[in-house]
Coordinates of C-alpha atoms in Angstrom, one line a residue:
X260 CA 29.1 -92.6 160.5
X261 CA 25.5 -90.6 161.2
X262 CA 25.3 -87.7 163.1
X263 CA 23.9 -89.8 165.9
X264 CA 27.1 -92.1 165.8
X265 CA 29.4 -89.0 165.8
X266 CA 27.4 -87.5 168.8
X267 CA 27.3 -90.9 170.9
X268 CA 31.0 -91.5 170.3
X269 CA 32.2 -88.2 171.4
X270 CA 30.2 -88.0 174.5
X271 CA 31.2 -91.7 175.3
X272 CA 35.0 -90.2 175.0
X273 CA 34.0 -87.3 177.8
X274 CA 32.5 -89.7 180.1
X275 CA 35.1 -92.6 179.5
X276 CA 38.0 -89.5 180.0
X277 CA 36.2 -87.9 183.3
X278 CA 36.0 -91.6 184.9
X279 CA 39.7 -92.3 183.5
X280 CA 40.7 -89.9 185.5
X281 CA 39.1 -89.9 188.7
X282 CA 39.6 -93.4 189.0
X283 CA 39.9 -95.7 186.1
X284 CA 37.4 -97.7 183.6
X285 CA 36.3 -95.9 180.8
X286 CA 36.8 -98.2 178.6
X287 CA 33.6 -99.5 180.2
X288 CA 31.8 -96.9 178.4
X289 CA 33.5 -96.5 175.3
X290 CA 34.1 -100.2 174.0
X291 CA 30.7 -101.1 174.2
X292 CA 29.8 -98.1 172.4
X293 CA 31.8 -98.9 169.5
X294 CA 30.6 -102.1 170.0
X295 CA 26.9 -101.2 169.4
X296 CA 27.8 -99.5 166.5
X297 CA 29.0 -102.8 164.5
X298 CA 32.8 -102.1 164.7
X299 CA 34.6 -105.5 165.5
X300 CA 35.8 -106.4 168.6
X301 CA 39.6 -105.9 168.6
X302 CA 39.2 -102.7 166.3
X303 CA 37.5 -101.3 168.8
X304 CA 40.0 -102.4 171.8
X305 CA 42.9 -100.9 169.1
X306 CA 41.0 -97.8 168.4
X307 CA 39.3 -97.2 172.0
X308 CA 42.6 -96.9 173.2
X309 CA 44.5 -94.8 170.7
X310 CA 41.6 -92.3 171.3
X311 CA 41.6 -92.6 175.1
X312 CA 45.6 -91.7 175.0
X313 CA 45.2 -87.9 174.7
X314 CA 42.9 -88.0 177.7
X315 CA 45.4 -90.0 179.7
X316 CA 47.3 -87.1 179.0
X317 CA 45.0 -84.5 179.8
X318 CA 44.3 -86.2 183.5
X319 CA 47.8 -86.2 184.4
X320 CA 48.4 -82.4 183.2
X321 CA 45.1 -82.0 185.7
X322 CA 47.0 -83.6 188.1
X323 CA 50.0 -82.0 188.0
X324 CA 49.9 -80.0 191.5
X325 CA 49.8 -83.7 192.9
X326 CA 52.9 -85.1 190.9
X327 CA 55.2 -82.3 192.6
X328 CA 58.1 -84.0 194.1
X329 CA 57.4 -87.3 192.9
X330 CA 59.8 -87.3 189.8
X331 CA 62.1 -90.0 190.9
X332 CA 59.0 -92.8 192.2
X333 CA 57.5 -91.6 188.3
X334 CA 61.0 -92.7 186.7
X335 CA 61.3 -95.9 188.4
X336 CA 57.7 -97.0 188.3
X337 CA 57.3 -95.6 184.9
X338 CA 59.4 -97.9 183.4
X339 CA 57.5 -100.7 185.2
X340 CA 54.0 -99.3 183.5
X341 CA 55.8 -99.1 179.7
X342 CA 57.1 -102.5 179.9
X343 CA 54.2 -103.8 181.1
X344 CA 51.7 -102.2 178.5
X345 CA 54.2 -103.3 175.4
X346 CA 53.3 -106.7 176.4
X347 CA 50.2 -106.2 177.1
X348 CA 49.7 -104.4 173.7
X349 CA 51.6 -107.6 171.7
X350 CA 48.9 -110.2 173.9
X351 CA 45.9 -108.5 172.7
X352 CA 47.1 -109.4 169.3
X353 CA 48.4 -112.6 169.6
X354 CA 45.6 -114.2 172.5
X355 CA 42.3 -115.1 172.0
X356 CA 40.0 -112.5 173.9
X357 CA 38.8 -115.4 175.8
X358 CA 42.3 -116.1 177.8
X359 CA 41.7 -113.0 180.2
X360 CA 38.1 -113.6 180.6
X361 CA 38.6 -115.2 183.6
X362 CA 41.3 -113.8 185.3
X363 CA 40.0 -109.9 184.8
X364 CA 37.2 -110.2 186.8
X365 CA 39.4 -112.0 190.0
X366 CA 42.0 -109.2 189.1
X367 CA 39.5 -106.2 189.9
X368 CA 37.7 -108.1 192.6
X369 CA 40.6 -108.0 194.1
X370 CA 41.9 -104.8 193.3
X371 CA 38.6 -103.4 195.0
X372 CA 39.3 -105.8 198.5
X373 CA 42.6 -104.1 198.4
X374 CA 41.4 -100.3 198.2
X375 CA 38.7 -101.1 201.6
X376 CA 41.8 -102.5 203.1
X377 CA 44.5 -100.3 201.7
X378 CA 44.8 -97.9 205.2
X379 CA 45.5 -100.8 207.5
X380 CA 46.9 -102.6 205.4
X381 CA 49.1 -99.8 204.2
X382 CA 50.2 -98.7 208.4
X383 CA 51.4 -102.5 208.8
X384 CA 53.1 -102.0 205.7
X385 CA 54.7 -98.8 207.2
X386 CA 55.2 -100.2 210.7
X387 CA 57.4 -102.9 209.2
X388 CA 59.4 -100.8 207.1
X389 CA 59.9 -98.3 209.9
X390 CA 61.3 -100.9 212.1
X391 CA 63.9 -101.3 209.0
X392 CA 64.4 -98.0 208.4
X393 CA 61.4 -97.2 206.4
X394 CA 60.2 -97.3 203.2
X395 CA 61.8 -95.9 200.2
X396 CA 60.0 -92.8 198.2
X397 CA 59.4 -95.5 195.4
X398 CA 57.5 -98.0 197.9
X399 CA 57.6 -101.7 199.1
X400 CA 60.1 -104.0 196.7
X401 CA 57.2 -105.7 195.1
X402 CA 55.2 -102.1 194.0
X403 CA 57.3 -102.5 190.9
X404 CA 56.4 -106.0 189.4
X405 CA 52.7 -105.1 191.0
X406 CA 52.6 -102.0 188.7
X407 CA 54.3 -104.1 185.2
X408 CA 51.5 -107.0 185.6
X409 CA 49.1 -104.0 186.3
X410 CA 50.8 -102.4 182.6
X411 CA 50.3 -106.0 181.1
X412 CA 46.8 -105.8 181.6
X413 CA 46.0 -102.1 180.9
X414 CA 48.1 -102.8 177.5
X415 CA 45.7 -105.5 176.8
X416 CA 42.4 -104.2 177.7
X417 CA 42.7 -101.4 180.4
X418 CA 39.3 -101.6 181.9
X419 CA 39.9 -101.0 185.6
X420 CA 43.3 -100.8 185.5
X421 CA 43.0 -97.7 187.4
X422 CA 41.5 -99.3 190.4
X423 CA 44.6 -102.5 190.7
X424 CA 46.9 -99.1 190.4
X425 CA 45.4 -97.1 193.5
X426 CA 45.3 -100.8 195.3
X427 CA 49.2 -101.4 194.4
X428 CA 50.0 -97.5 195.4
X429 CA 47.6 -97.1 198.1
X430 CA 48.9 -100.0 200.2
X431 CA 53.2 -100.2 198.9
X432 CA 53.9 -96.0 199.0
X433 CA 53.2 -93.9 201.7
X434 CA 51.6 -90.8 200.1
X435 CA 48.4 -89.5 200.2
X436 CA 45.3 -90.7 197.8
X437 CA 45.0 -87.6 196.3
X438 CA 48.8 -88.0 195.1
X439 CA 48.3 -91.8 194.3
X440 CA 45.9 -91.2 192.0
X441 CA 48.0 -88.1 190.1
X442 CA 50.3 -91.2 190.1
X443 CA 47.9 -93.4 188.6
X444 CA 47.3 -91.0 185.9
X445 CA 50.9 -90.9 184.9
X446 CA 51.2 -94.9 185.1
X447 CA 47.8 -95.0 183.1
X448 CA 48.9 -92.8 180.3
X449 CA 52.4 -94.6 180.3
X450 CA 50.2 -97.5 179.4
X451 CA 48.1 -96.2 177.3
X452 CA 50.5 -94.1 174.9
X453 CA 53.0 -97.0 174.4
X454 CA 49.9 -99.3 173.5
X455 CA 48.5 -96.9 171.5
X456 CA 52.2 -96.8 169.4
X457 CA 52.0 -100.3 168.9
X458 CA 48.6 -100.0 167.4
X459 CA 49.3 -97.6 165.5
X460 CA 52.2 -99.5 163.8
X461 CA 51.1 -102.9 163.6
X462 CA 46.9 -103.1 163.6
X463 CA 44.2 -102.0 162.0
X464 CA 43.0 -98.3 163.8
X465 CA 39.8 -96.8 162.6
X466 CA 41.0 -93.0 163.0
X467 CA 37.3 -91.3 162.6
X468 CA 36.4 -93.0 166.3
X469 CA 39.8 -92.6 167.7
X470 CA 39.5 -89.3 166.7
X471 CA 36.2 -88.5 168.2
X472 CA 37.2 -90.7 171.0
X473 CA 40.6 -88.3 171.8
X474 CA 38.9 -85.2 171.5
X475 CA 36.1 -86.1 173.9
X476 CA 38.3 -88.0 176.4
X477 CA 40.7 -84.8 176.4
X478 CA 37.5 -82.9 177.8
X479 CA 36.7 -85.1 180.2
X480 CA 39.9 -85.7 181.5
X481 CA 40.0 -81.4 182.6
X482 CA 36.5 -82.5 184.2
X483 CA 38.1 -85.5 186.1
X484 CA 40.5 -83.7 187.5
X485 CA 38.8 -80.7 188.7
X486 CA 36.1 -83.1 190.1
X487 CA 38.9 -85.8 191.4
X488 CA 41.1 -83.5 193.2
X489 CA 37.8 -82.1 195.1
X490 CA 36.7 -85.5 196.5
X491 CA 38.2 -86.5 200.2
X492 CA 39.7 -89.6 200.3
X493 CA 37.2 -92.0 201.7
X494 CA 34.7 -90.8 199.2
X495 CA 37.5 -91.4 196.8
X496 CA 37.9 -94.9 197.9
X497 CA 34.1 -95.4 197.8
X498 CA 34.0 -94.3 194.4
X499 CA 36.7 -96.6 192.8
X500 CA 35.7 -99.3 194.3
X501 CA 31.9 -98.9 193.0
X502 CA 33.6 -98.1 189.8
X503 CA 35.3 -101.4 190.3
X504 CA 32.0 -103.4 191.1
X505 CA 30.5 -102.0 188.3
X506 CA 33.4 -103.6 185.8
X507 CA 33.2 -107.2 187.3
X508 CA 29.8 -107.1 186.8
X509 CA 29.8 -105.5 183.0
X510 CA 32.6 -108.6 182.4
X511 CA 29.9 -111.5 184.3
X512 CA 27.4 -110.4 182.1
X513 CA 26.6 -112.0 178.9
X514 CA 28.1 -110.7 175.6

């Protein structure tokens, strides 16, 4: 790799690891990088999100304040996101890219209708557990299959996935956003680091970008949180969902 390569990779790893964080889609960033730069497709997927890992990691250690108290909803959803991104991992090697192409873009579409709509939504939700004795700490029944389809698809690309996670959490578990999306992060890096094994085991990684990729996207995700945990809700919910709009129109365009 040139200098320039090196430079452009790292910095893609920062930005993709401060977005991860806050809200979700850096592989936005860093897959067309290493796309630009000649390395095939499903390297790039492979190696984008070996390198992106350690900055799952790093978000949810930014978080950590957040995730107080929320051990138990962590376990049980937890094993919804590593299920989810195993399979999601073993499509991505088996499917044509083409399968999702069509279905990703509905997905986060979606996700985004779901975030404007989460709050009321979300208080129906409440009112009609209330009247049954209210909801438990680990959210509405279907939160946990929502959060495993949400693992298949971060196993098999990730872009976004953050946004159909604060859609899932915002509107099944009564918490605050703030706490959602320390969720997120944990669910995200669930994802990610079970993915990333898989990878490692049974494709073809290029280590000198996951490298570069990890160290950057472990910097960005200290930014991401100190930015992240600043930002009021609303603004927080503006900003995924213009994160979101942003990815469904990055997947629309031609490549």
């Amino acid at each position: 790799m040139s200098p320039f390569e090196i430079v452009a990779i790292l910095l893609a790893g920062v930005a993709a690891g401060t977005i991860n964080t806050v809200v979700g889609s850096g592989t936005l960033i860093t897959f067309p990088t290493l796309l630009a730069f000649g390395i095939p497709p499903v390297t790039a997927n492979v190696s984008n999100t070996v390198g992106l890992a350690p900055g799952s990691l790093s978000g949810a250690i930014g978080y950590r304040a957040e995730l107080r108290g929320q051990r138990r909803r962590l376990l049980r959803l937890g094993s919804a996101s590593l299920l989810g991104g195993i399979a999601g991992a073993f499509l991505l090697l088996v499917l044509p890219s083409a399968a999702f192409d069509a279905i990703v873009p509905v997905l986060i579409v979606l996700g985004c209708v779901l975030v404007i709509l989460g709050p009321r939504i979300s208080r129906r939700v409440a009112e009609r557990a209330e009247s049954r004795g209210g909801l438990p700490d680990h959210g509405a029944w279907w939160v946990w299959p929502a959060v495993g389809l949400a693992g298949v698809y971060g196993g098999y690309f990730g872009a976004a996935q953050g946004v159909l996670l604060m859609a899932v959490l915002g509107i099944g578990v009564a918490d605050t956003m703030q706490r959602h999306n320390a969720t997120k992060n944990v669910l995200a890096l669930i994802v990610n680091g079970i993915a990333a094994v898989v990878f490692i085991v049974v494709a073809h990684v290029n280590w000198p970008v996951a490298g570069l990729i990890a160290v950057g996207s472990v910097i960005g995700g200290q930014i991401g949180a100190t930015v992240g945990r600043r930002l009021p809700a609303n603004v927080l919910r503006a900003v995924i969902v213009l994160v979101g709009v942003i990815a469904v129109v990055s997947f629309l365009l031609p490549r």
